[in-house]
Structures are given as structure tokens and as C-alpha cells.
PDB file of C-alpha atoms in Angstrom:
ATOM      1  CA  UNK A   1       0.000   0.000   0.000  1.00 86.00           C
ATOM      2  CA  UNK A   2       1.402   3.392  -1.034  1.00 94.00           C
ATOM      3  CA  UNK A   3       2.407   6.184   1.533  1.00 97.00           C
ATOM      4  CA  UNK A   4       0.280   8.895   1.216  1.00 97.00           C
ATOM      5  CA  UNK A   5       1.451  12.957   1.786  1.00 98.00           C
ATOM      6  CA  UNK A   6       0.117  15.919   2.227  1.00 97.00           C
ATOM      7  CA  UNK A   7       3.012  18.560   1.218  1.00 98.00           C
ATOM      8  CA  UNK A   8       1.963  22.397   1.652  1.00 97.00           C
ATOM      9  CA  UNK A   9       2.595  23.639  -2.041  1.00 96.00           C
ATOM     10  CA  UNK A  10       3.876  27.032  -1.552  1.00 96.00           C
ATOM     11  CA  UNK A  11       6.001  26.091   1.842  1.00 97.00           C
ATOM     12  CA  UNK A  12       6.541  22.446   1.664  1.00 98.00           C
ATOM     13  CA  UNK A  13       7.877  20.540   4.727  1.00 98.00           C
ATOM     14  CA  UNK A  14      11.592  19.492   4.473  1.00 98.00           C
ATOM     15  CA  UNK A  15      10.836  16.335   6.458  1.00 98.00           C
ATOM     16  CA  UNK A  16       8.373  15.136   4.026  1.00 98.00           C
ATOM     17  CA  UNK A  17      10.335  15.844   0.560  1.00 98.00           C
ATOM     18  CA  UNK A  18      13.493  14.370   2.638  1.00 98.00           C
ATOM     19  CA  UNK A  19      11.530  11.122   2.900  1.00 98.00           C
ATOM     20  CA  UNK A  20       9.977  11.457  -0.177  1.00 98.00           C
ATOM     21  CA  UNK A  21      13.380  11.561  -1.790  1.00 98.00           C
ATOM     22  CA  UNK A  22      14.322   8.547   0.009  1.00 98.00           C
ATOM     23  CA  UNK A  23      11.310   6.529  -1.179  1.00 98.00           C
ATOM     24  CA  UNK A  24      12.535   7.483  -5.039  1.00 98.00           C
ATOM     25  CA  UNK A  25      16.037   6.365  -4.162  1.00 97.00           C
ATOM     26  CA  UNK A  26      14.619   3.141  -2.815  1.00 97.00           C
ATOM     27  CA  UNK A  27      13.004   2.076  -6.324  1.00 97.00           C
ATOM     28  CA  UNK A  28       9.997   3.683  -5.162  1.00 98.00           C
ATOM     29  CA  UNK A  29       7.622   4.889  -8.002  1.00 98.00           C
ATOM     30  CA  UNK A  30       5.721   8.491  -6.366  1.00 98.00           C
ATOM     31  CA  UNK A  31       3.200  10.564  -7.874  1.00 98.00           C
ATOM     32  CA  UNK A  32       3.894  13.828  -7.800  1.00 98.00           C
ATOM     33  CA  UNK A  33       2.582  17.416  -8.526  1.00 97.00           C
ATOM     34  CA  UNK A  34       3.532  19.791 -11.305  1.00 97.00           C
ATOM     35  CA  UNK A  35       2.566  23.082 -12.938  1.00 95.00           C
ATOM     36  CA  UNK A  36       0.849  21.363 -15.497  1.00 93.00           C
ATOM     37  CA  UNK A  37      -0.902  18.642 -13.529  1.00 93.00           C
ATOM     38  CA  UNK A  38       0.016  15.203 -11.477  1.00 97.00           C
ATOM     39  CA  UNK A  39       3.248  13.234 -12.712  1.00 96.00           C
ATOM     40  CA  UNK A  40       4.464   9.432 -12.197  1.00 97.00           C
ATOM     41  CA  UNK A  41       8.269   9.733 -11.575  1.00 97.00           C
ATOM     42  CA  UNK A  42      11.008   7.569 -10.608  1.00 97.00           C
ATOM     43  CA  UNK A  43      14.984   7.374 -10.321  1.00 95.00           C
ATOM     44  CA  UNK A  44      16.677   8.039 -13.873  1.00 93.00           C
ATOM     45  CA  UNK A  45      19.142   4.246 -13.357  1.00 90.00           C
ATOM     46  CA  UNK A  46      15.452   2.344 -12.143  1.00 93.00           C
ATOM     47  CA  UNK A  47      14.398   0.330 -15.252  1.00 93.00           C
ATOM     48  CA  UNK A  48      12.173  -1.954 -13.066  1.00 96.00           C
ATOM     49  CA  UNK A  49      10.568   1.236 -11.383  1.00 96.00           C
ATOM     50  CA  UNK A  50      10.215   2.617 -15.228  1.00 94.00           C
ATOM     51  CA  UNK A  51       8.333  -0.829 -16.041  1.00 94.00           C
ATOM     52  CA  UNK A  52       5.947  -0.662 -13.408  1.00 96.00           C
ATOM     53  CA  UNK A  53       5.294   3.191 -15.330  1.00 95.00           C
ATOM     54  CA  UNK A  54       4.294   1.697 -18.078  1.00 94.00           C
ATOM     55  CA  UNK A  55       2.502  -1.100 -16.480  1.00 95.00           C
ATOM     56  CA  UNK A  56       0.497   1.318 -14.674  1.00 96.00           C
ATOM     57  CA  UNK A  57      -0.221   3.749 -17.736  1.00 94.00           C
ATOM     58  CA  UNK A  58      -0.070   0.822 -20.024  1.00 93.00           C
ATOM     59  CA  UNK A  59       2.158   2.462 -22.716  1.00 89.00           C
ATOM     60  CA  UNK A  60       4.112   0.859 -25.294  1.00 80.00           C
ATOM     61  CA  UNK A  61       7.876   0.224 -24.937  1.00 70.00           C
ATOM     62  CA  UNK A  62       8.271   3.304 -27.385  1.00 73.00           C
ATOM     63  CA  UNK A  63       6.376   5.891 -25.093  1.00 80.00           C
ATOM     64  CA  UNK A  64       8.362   9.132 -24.727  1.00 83.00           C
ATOM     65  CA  UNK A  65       9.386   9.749 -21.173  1.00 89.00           C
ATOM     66  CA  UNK A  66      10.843  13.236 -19.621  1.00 95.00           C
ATOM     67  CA  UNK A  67      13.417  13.946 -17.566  1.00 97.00           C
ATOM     68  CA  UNK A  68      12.159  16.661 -15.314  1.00 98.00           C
ATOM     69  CA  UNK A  69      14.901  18.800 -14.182  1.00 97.00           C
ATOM     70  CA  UNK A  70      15.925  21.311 -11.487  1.00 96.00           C
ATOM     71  CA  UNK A  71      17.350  23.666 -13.440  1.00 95.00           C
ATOM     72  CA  UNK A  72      19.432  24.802 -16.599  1.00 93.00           C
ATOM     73  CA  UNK A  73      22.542  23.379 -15.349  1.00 92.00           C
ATOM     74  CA  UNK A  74      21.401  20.040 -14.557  1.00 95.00           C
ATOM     75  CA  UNK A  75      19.607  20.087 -18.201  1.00 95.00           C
ATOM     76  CA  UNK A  76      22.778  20.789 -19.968  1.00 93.00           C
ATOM     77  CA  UNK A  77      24.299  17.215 -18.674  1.00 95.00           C
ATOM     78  CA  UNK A  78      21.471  15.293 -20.092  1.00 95.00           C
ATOM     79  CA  UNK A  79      20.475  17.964 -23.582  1.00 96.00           C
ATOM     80  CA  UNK A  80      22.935  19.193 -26.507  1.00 96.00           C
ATOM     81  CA  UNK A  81      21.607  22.521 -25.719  1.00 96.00           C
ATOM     82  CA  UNK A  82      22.972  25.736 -27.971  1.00 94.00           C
ATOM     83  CA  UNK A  83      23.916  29.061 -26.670  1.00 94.00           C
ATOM     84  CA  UNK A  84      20.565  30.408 -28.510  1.00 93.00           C
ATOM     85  CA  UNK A  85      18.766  27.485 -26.968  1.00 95.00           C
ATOM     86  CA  UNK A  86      20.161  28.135 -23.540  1.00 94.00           C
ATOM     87  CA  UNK A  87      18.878  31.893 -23.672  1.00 95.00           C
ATOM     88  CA  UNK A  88      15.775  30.615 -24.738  1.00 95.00           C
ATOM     89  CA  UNK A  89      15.228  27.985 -21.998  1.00 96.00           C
ATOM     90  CA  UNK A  90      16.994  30.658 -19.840  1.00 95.00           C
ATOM     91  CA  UNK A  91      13.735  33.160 -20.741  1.00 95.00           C
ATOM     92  CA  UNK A  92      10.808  29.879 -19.946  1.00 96.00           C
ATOM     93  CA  UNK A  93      11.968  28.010 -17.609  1.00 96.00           C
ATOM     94  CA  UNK A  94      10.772  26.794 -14.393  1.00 97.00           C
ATOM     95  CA  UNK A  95       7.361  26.833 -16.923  1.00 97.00           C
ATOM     96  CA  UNK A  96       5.121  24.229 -18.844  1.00 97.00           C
ATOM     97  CA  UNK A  97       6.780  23.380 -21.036  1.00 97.00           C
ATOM     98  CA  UNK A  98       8.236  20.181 -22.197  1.00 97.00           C
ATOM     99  CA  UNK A  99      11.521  20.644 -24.652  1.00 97.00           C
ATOM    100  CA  UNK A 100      12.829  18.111 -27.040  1.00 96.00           C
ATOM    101  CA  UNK A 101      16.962  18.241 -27.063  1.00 96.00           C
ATOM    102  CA  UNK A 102      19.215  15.488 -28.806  1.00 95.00           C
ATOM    103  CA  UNK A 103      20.679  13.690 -26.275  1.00 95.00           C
ATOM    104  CA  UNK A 104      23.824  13.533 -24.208  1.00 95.00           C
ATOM    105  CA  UNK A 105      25.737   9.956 -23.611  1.00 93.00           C
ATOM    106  CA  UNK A 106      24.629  10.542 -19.755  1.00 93.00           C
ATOM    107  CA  UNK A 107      20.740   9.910 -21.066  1.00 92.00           C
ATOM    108  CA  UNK A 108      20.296   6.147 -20.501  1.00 88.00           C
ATOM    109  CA  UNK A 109      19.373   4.686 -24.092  1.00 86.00           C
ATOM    110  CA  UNK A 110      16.114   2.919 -22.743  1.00 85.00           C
ATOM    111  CA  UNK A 111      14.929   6.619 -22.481  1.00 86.00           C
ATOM    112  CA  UNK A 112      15.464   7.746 -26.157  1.00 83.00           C
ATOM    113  CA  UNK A 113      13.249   8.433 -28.925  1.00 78.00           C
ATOM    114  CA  UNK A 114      15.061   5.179 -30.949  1.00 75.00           C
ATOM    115  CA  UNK A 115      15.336   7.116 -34.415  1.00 80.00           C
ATOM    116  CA  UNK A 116      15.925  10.414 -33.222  1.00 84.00           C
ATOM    117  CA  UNK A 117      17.882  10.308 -30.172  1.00 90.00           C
ATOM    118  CA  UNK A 118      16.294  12.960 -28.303  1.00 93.00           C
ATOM    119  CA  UNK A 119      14.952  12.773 -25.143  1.00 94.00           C
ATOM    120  CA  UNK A 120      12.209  14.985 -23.484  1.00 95.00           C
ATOM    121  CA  UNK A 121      13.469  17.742 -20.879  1.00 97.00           C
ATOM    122  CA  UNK A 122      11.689  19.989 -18.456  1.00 97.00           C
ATOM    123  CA  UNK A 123      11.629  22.399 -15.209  1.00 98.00           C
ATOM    124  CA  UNK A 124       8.137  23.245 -13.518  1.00 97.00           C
ATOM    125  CA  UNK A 125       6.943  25.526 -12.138  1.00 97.00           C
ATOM    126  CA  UNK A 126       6.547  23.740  -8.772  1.00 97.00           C
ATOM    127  CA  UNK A 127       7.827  24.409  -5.299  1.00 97.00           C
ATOM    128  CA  UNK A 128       7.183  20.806  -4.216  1.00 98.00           C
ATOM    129  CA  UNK A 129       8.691  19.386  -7.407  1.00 98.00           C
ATOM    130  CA  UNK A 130      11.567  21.739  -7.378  1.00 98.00           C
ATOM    131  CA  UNK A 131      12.441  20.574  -3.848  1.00 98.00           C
ATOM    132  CA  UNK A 132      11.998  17.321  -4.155  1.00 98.00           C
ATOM    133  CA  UNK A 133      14.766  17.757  -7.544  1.00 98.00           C
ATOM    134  CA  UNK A 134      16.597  20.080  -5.353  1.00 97.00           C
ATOM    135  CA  UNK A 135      17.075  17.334  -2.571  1.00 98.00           C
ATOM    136  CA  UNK A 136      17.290  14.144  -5.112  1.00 97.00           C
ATOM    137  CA  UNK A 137      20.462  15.721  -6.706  1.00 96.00           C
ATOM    138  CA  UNK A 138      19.234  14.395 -10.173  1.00 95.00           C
ATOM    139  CA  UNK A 139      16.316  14.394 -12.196  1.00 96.00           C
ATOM    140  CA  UNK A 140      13.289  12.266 -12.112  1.00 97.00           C
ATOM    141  CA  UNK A 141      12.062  10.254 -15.173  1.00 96.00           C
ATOM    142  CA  UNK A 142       8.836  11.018 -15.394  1.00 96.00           C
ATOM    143  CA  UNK A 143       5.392  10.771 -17.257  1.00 95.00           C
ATOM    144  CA  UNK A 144       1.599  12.181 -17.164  1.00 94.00           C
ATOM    145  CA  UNK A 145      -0.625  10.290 -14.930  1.00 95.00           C
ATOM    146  CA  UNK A 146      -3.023   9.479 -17.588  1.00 93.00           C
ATOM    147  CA  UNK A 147      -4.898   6.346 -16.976  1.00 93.00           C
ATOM    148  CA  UNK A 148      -5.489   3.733 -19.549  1.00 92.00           C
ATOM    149  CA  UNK A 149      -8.775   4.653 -21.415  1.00 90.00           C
ATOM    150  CA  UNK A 150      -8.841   7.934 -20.416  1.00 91.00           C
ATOM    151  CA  UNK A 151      -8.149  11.384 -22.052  1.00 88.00           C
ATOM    152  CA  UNK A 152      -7.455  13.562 -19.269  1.00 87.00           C
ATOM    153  CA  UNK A 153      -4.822  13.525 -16.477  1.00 90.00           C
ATOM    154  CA  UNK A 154      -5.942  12.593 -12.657  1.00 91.00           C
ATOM    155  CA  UNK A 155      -6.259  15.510 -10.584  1.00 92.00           C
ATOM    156  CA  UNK A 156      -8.112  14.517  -7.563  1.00 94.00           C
ATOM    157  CA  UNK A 157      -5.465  12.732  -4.978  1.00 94.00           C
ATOM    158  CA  UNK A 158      -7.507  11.085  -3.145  1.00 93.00           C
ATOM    159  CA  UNK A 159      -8.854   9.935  -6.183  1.00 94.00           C
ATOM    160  CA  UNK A 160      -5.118   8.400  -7.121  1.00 95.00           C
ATOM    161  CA  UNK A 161      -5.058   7.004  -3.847  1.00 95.00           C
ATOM    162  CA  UNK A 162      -8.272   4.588  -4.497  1.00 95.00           C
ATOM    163  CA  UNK A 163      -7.183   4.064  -7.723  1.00 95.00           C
ATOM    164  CA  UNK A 164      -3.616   3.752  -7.185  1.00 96.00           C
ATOM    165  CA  UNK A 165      -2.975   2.817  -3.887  1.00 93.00           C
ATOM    166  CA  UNK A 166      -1.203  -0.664  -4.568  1.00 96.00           C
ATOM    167  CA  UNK A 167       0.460  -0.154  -7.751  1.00 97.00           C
ATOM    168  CA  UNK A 168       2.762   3.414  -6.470  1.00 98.00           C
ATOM    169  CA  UNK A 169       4.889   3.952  -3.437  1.00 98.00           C
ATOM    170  CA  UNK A 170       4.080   6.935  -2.857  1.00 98.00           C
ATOM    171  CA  UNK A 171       1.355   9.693  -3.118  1.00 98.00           C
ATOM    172  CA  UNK A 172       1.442  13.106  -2.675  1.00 98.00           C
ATOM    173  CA  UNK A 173      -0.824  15.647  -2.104  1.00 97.00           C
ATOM    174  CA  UNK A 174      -0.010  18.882  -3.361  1.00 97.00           C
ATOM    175  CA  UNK A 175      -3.261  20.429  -4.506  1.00 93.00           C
ATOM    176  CA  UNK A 176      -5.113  21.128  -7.648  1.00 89.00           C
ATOM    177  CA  UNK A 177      -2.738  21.454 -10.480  1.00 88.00           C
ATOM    178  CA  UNK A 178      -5.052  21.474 -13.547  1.00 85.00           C
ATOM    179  CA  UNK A 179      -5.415  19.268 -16.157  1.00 87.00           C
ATOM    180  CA  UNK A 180      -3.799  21.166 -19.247  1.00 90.00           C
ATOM    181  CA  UNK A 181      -0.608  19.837 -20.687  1.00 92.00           C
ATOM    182  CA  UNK A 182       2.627  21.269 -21.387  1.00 96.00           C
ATOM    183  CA  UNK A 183       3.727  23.119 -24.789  1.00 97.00           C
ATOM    184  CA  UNK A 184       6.192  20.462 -26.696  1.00 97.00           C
ATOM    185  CA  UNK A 185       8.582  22.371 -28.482  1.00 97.00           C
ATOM    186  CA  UNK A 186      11.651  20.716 -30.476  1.00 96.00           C
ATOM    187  CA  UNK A 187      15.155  22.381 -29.686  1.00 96.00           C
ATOM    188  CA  UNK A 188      16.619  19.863 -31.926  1.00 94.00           C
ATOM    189  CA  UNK A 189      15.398  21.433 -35.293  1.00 93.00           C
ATOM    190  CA  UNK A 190      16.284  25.220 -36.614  1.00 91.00           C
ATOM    191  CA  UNK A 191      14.092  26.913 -35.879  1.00 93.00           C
ATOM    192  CA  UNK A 192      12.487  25.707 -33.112  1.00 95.00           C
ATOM    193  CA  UNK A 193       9.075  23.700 -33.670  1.00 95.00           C
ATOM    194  CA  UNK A 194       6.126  23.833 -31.387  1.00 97.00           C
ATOM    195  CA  UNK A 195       5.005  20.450 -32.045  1.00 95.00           C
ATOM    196  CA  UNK A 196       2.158  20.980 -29.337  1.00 95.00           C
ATOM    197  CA  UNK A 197       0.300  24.004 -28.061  1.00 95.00           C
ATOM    198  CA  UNK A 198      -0.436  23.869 -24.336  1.00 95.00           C
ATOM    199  CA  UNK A 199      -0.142  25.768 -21.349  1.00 95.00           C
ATOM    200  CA  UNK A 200       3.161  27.472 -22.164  1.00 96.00           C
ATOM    201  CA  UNK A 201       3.042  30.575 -24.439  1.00 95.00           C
ATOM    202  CA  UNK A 202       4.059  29.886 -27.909  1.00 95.00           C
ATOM    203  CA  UNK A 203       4.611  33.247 -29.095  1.00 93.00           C
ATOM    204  CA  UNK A 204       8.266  33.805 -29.164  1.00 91.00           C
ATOM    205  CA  UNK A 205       8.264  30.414 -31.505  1.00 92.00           C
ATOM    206  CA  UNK A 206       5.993  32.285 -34.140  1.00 84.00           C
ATOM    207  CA  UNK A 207       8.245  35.575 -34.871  1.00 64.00           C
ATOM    208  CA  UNK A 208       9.308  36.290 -37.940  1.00 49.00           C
TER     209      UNK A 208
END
């Protein structure tokens, strides 16, 4: 049976994301909140944690994962990113948005798109997600919780909890986060290409 935690999302409790951490280090697969709705997440090196992902979402081997970052720094180890692409991301991020980079060697291969080699990177807008990067030292691999059948994201988690209770470690409770999904754009192509309009603004993609 998962743990279940209620984290205060504008002053989250240290104790909590500590343990949190902990349970993610462990193997542990956690839901999580973002700016742009609930996650699943795990450690980066867990493939068995990344299988019981895509057990639970019921996604082919193929599905696109995201590594969902602390900050530009931390990107840069995993993304080929340019000088124009870091003032960019500089500009957007922590935001929703979800950025497609060609990968680095430090990007384990399970996680790649297989013909292009890019990999999905992002930084949200999320005090309790940015902590819980912040104290993990890495980033999470991580994926919508979309259920099987379904079109929309859960948002309710108590909700996840009935639902979910036996098949995640952990659960937390960070509030409503909405339902809308990030904007997709692909760093790997000149110019950039918004491949999906979401939450983020897409205007400085359209100039010119």
C-alpha cells in the first residue's frame, strides 16, 4: 500500500520531501505534482521502477518519457543545448513546457526516442517538485498520470489514492494542479518547432 502525503505547495515541509526523496532512491515509483498537472516519476538508473510506469499507464515500450529537471545546469548534462537554446530555456523556464533536445551519452538509451535520439526535458513551475529535484540531486524520469482509457490527467489525490494505492509507493498531495498539458517544443530542429500548443506561451516560436 502506497504512503500517502500531504506537502503544503507554496512552503513544503523538508521532512516530508526528505523522505519522499528517500522513497525514489529506494526504487519507489511516487506521484507527484507539477505546474501542469500530477506526474508518475522515478529514479533516472530504475528500469524496473520505469516498467511498473508503463505497467500502470499501459504504454508501449516506445512511449516518450521526460526527464524533469531542477534547473538549466542540470539540463545541460542530459540535452545538446545551444547558446541560442540556452537563452531561450533561460527566458521559460521553471514553466510548462516540455523541450525536445538530442541527447547527451549521460541519457540512458532505454529513455530515447530510438530514431531520433532525443529525449524529453523539463523544469516546472513547482515548489514541491523543485524541492523534491533540489534534494534528489538528479532528475526524475517522469510521465503524465493518464490512466489507460482515459483522455485527461488525474487531478483529484484522493482519487489516485483509491485508484492507485497498490500499484505506487508513494502519493502526494499537493493540490489542484489542472489538467492542461505542457507546450512540446523541439530544440533539436532550426528553428524551433512547437510540435504541441499547451499551457506554455508559444509566441516567441511564431516571430518572424
Amino acid at each position: 500500500m502506497s504512503q500517502f502525503f500531504q506537502i503544503h505547495p507554496d512552503n513544503p515541509q523538508a521532512r516530508l520531501i526528505s523522505q519522499a526523496v528517500e522513497i525514489v532512491r529506494n526504487g519507489g515509483v511516487v506521484i507527484y505534482p507539477t505546474d501542469s498537472g500530477y506526474a508518475l516519476g522515478c529514479h533516472l538508473e530504475d528500469k524496473e521502477a520505469m516498467e511498473r510506469i508503463v505497467q500502470i499507464r499501459r504504454v508501449g515500450k516506445d512511449h516518450n518519457f521526460t526527464l524533469v529537471c531542477r534547473d538549466l545546469s542540470e539540463i545541460a548534462t542530459y540535452a545538446k543545448v545551444s547558446n541560442a537554446s540556452y537563452r531561450t530555456l533561460k527566458s521559460l523556464i521553471p514553466g510548462p513546457y516540455t523541450f525536445i533536445f538530442s541527447a547527451t551519452k549521460e541519457v540512458p538509451k532505454r529513455l530515447l526516442n530510438p530514431k531520433r535520439k532525443t529525449i524529453g526535458i523539463r523544469v516546472p513551475d513547482n515548489r514541491i517538485a523543485l524541492d523534491l529535484l533540489e534534494s534528489l540531486g538528479e532528475p526524475l524520469m517522469s510521465t503524465t498520470l493518464i490512466l489507460p482509457g482515459e483522455e485527461d490527467p488525474l487531478t483529484d489525490p484522493y482519487d489516485m489514492r483509491q485508484t492507485l494505492e497498490y500499484a505506487v509507493d508513494l502519493i502526494i498531495d499537493g493540490g489542484y494542479c489542472g489538467i492542461d498539458a505542457t507546450t512540446v517544443v523541439h530544440m533539436d530542429e532550426d528553428p524551433p518547432r512547437v510540435s504541441r500548443a499547451g499551457l506554455g506561451d508559444t509566441s516567441m516560436f511564431e516571430a518572424g
